[in-house]
């Protein structure tokens, strides 16, 4: 009957659902999340290729500048940073860096965390202390005297109001990553701070790492990087790769102008020849399109004047 068929189909659906869950469990247990998904790996390769082609100073061995928010997030989500960075960077050599101001900021947060918790709480419960310890053990420290100051007015205009709200640690990272206007020291920045990330996206050639829970992501090149690259390519085309002088450019423009006028004259001559030929063969005028002139209104559609 219809009722028995319905029950049978319901059982089949439940069996399929159970089989699907088992397949997912088997996949997760035998192939852990540490293996990069194909889509993310492909996107990372494309991003690295873009920087290799357009920003030659961003090359192996890579320099990764980590901020406090990123370190704390990695501790909370138990992310094996070295392993994930190696996979994302196609197993190229890299070094992690942290600023002295970031370590000081983490130390302050760690102390405030300890003061707010009870004396019996374990030190492992303090992610700020663990993040600071990771920075001391695994990263090279950039001292304050090696950090450039912010004197570029154009950079300040690009960042806007967010620049004033930066902490000292964020300000130091921003100054390092934007030195020379296009990340001259070739740092990759890893941050979870949205204000800092937005400010760095407005500057060309600053690659950004971020964490989506336990997933490490390398962001695709920002619009600032792409437009900067486009401007450079246009300049190269205009100057023949930088080999053409201003005088040579003027000469080329002059020749192009003459060539354009010559082509126009040839088209007019060809049109006159065709017109002559049609007159001889057909005995009429050359059929050229004429613009339709505006006509007056239809007298039948107009209202008659009242006498």
mmCIF file with all atom_site columns, C-alpha atoms in Angstrom, residues 4-95:
data_model
loop_
_atom_site.group_PDB
_atom_site.id
_atom_site.type_symbol
_atom_site.label_atom_id
_atom_site.label_alt_id
_atom_site.label_comp_id
_atom_site.label_asym_id
_atom_site.label_entity_id
_atom_site.label_seq_id
_atom_site.pdbx_PDB_ins_code
_atom_site.Cartn_x
_atom_site.Cartn_y
_atom_site.Cartn_z
_atom_site.occupancy
_atom_site.B_iso_or_equiv
_atom_site.pdbx_formal_charge
_atom_site.auth_seq_id
_atom_site.auth_comp_id
_atom_site.auth_asym_id
_atom_site.auth_atom_id
_atom_site.pdbx_PDB_model_num
ATOM 1  C CA . UNK A 1 4  ? 4.110  0.818  3.425   1.00 0.00 ? 4  UNK A CA 1
ATOM 2  C CA . UNK A 1 5  ? 5.915  2.430  0.453   1.00 0.00 ? 5  UNK A CA 1
ATOM 3  C CA . UNK A 1 6  ? 6.231  5.668  2.436   1.00 0.00 ? 6  UNK A CA 1
ATOM 4  C CA . UNK A 1 7  ? 7.674  3.789  5.445   1.00 0.00 ? 7  UNK A CA 1
ATOM 5  C CA . UNK A 1 8  ? 10.143 1.936  3.194   1.00 0.00 ? 8  UNK A CA 1
ATOM 6  C CA . UNK A 1 9  ? 11.377 5.196  1.593   1.00 0.00 ? 9  UNK A CA 1
ATOM 7  C CA . UNK A 1 10 ? 11.759 6.763  5.065   1.00 0.00 ? 10 UNK A CA 1
ATOM 8  C CA . UNK A 1 11 ? 13.930 3.842  6.203   1.00 0.00 ? 11 UNK A CA 1
ATOM 9  C CA . UNK A 1 12 ? 16.028 4.112  3.050   1.00 0.00 ? 12 UNK A CA 1
ATOM 10 C CA . UNK A 1 13 ? 16.552 7.841  3.707   1.00 0.00 ? 13 UNK A CA 1
ATOM 11 C CA . UNK A 1 14 ? 17.615 7.135  7.303   1.00 0.00 ? 14 UNK A CA 1
ATOM 12 C CA . UNK A 1 15 ? 20.090 4.471  6.123   1.00 0.00 ? 15 UNK A CA 1
ATOM 13 C CA . UNK A 1 16 ? 21.589 6.857  3.572   1.00 0.00 ? 16 UNK A CA 1
ATOM 14 C CA . UNK A 1 17 ? 21.938 9.569  6.216   1.00 0.00 ? 17 UNK A CA 1
ATOM 15 C CA . UNK A 1 18 ? 23.683 7.106  8.563   1.00 0.00 ? 18 UNK A CA 1
ATOM 16 C CA . UNK A 1 19 ? 26.048 6.031  5.766   1.00 0.00 ? 19 UNK A CA 1
ATOM 17 C CA . UNK A 1 20 ? 26.849 9.670  4.956   1.00 0.00 ? 20 UNK A CA 1
ATOM 18 C CA . UNK A 1 21 ? 27.707 10.389 8.618   1.00 0.00 ? 21 UNK A CA 1
ATOM 19 C CA . UNK A 1 22 ? 29.973 7.314  8.742   1.00 0.00 ? 22 UNK A CA 1
ATOM 20 C CA . UNK A 1 23 ? 31.818 8.409  5.589   1.00 0.00 ? 23 UNK A CA 1
ATOM 21 C CA . UNK A 1 24 ? 32.368 11.876 7.088   1.00 0.00 ? 24 UNK A CA 1
ATOM 22 C CA . UNK A 1 25 ? 33.615 10.375 10.357  1.00 0.00 ? 25 UNK A CA 1
ATOM 23 C CA . UNK A 1 26 ? 36.038 8.090  8.495   1.00 0.00 ? 26 UNK A CA 1
ATOM 24 C CA . UNK A 1 27 ? 37.346 11.001 6.390   1.00 0.00 ? 27 UNK A CA 1
ATOM 25 C CA . UNK A 1 28 ? 37.875 13.293 9.409   1.00 0.00 ? 28 UNK A CA 1
ATOM 26 C CA . UNK A 1 29 ? 39.606 10.580 11.436  1.00 0.00 ? 29 UNK A CA 1
ATOM 27 C CA . UNK A 1 30 ? 41.957 9.405  8.661   1.00 0.00 ? 30 UNK A CA 1
ATOM 28 C CA . UNK A 1 31 ? 42.518 12.747 6.903   1.00 0.00 ? 31 UNK A CA 1
ATOM 29 C CA . UNK A 1 32 ? 42.801 15.433 9.622   1.00 0.00 ? 32 UNK A CA 1
ATOM 30 C CA . UNK A 1 33 ? 42.109 19.122 9.102   1.00 0.00 ? 33 UNK A CA 1
ATOM 31 C CA . UNK A 1 34 ? 45.861 19.860 8.941   1.00 0.00 ? 34 UNK A CA 1
ATOM 32 C CA . UNK A 1 35 ? 45.857 18.832 5.268   1.00 0.00 ? 35 UNK A CA 1
ATOM 33 C CA . UNK A 1 36 ? 45.009 21.898 3.187   1.00 0.00 ? 36 UNK A CA 1
ATOM 34 C CA . UNK A 1 37 ? 41.899 21.804 1.054   1.00 0.00 ? 37 UNK A CA 1
ATOM 35 C CA . UNK A 1 38 ? 42.567 21.919 -2.664  1.00 0.00 ? 38 UNK A CA 1
ATOM 36 C CA . UNK A 1 39 ? 40.758 25.259 -3.157  1.00 0.00 ? 39 UNK A CA 1
ATOM 37 C CA . UNK A 1 40 ? 42.725 27.049 -0.410  1.00 0.00 ? 40 UNK A CA 1
ATOM 38 C CA . UNK A 1 41 ? 46.031 25.630 -1.646  1.00 0.00 ? 41 UNK A CA 1
ATOM 39 C CA . UNK A 1 42 ? 45.289 26.792 -5.193  1.00 0.00 ? 42 UNK A CA 1
ATOM 40 C CA . UNK A 1 43 ? 44.315 30.294 -3.986  1.00 0.00 ? 43 UNK A CA 1
ATOM 41 C CA . UNK A 1 44 ? 47.533 30.522 -1.934  1.00 0.00 ? 44 UNK A CA 1
ATOM 42 C CA . UNK A 1 45 ? 49.633 29.507 -4.956  1.00 0.00 ? 45 UNK A CA 1
ATOM 43 C CA . UNK A 1 46 ? 47.983 32.187 -7.091  1.00 0.00 ? 46 UNK A CA 1
ATOM 44 C CA . UNK A 1 47 ? 48.511 34.867 -4.436  1.00 0.00 ? 47 UNK A CA 1
ATOM 45 C CA . UNK A 1 48 ? 52.188 33.965 -3.992  1.00 0.00 ? 48 UNK A CA 1
ATOM 46 C CA . UNK A 1 49 ? 52.659 33.938 -7.781  1.00 0.00 ? 49 UNK A CA 1
ATOM 47 C CA . UNK A 1 50 ? 51.121 37.440 -8.029  1.00 0.00 ? 50 UNK A CA 1
ATOM 48 C CA . UNK A 1 51 ? 53.603 38.796 -5.472  1.00 0.00 ? 51 UNK A CA 1
ATOM 49 C CA . UNK A 1 52 ? 56.559 36.970 -7.074  1.00 0.00 ? 52 UNK A CA 1
ATOM 50 C CA . UNK A 1 53 ? 55.785 38.489 -10.487 1.00 0.00 ? 53 UNK A CA 1
ATOM 51 C CA . UNK A 1 54 ? 54.847 42.018 -9.411  1.00 0.00 ? 54 UNK A CA 1
ATOM 52 C CA . UNK A 1 55 ? 56.769 42.519 -6.149  1.00 0.00 ? 55 UNK A CA 1
ATOM 53 C CA . UNK A 1 56 ? 60.142 40.784 -6.574  1.00 0.00 ? 56 UNK A CA 1
ATOM 54 C CA . UNK A 1 57 ? 61.253 41.848 -3.067  1.00 0.00 ? 57 UNK A CA 1
ATOM 55 C CA . UNK A 1 58 ? 58.571 39.503 -1.601  1.00 0.00 ? 58 UNK A CA 1
ATOM 56 C CA . UNK A 1 59 ? 60.553 36.305 -2.075  1.00 0.00 ? 59 UNK A CA 1
ATOM 57 C CA . UNK A 1 60 ? 61.804 33.322 -0.077  1.00 0.00 ? 60 UNK A CA 1
ATOM 58 C CA . UNK A 1 61 ? 62.915 33.239 2.728   1.00 0.00 ? 61 UNK A CA 1
ATOM 59 C CA . UNK A 1 62 ? 59.656 34.932 3.740   1.00 0.00 ? 62 UNK A CA 1
ATOM 60 C CA . UNK A 1 63 ? 59.347 37.210 6.782   1.00 0.00 ? 63 UNK A CA 1
ATOM 61 C CA . UNK A 1 64 ? 56.141 36.849 8.804   1.00 0.00 ? 64 UNK A CA 1
ATOM 62 C CA . UNK A 1 65 ? 55.239 39.617 11.254  1.00 0.00 ? 65 UNK A CA 1
ATOM 63 C CA . UNK A 1 66 ? 52.783 38.360 13.906  1.00 0.00 ? 66 UNK A CA 1
ATOM 64 C CA . UNK A 1 67 ? 50.674 40.610 16.110  1.00 0.00 ? 67 UNK A CA 1
ATOM 65 C CA . UNK A 1 68 ? 49.225 39.884 19.559  1.00 0.00 ? 68 UNK A CA 1
ATOM 66 C CA . UNK A 1 69 ? 45.644 39.243 18.398  1.00 0.00 ? 69 UNK A CA 1
ATOM 67 C CA . UNK A 1 70 ? 46.849 36.597 15.943  1.00 0.00 ? 70 UNK A CA 1
ATOM 68 C CA . UNK A 1 71 ? 49.029 34.830 18.549  1.00 0.00 ? 71 UNK A CA 1
ATOM 69 C CA . UNK A 1 72 ? 46.217 34.770 21.135  1.00 0.00 ? 72 UNK A CA 1
ATOM 70 C CA . UNK A 1 73 ? 43.730 33.450 18.562  1.00 0.00 ? 73 UNK A CA 1
ATOM 71 C CA . UNK A 1 74 ? 46.142 30.676 17.520  1.00 0.00 ? 74 UNK A CA 1
ATOM 72 C CA . UNK A 1 75 ? 46.575 29.635 21.173  1.00 0.00 ? 75 UNK A CA 1
ATOM 73 C CA . UNK A 1 76 ? 42.819 29.596 21.819  1.00 0.00 ? 76 UNK A CA 1
ATOM 74 C CA . UNK A 1 77 ? 42.118 27.537 18.674  1.00 0.00 ? 77 UNK A CA 1
ATOM 75 C CA . UNK A 1 78 ? 45.179 25.273 19.222  1.00 0.00 ? 78 UNK A CA 1
ATOM 76 C CA . UNK A 1 79 ? 46.570 25.989 15.744  1.00 0.00 ? 79 UNK A CA 1
ATOM 77 C CA . UNK A 1 80 ? 50.032 24.519 14.965  1.00 0.00 ? 80 UNK A CA 1
ATOM 78 C CA . UNK A 1 81 ? 51.350 27.719 13.366  1.00 0.00 ? 81 UNK A CA 1
ATOM 79 C CA . UNK A 1 82 ? 54.688 26.436 12.039  1.00 0.00 ? 82 UNK A CA 1
ATOM 80 C CA . UNK A 1 83 ? 53.041 23.509 10.216  1.00 0.00 ? 83 UNK A CA 1
ATOM 81 C CA . UNK A 1 84 ? 50.231 25.667 8.760   1.00 0.00 ? 84 UNK A CA 1
ATOM 82 C CA . UNK A 1 85 ? 52.589 28.430 7.610   1.00 0.00 ? 85 UNK A CA 1
ATOM 83 C CA . UNK A 1 86 ? 54.828 25.854 5.906   1.00 0.00 ? 86 UNK A CA 1
ATOM 84 C CA . UNK A 1 87 ? 51.900 24.367 3.955   1.00 0.00 ? 87 UNK A CA 1
ATOM 85 C CA . UNK A 1 88 ? 50.496 27.765 2.930   1.00 0.00 ? 88 UNK A CA 1
ATOM 86 C CA . UNK A 1 89 ? 53.901 29.045 1.776   1.00 0.00 ? 89 UNK A CA 1
ATOM 87 C CA . UNK A 1 90 ? 54.508 25.912 -0.344  1.00 0.00 ? 90 UNK A CA 1
ATOM 88 C CA . UNK A 1 91 ? 57.190 24.666 2.105   1.00 0.00 ? 91 UNK A CA 1
ATOM 89 C CA . UNK A 1 92 ? 59.482 27.625 1.376   1.00 0.00 ? 92 UNK A CA 1
ATOM 90 C CA . UNK A 1 93 ? 61.773 28.955 4.121   1.00 0.00 ? 93 UNK A CA 1
ATOM 91 C CA . UNK A 1 94 ? 60.289 31.564 6.462   1.00 0.00 ? 94 UNK A CA 1
ATOM 92 C CA . UNK A 1 95 ? 61.007 33.337 9.747   1.00 0.00 ? 95 UNK A CA 1
#
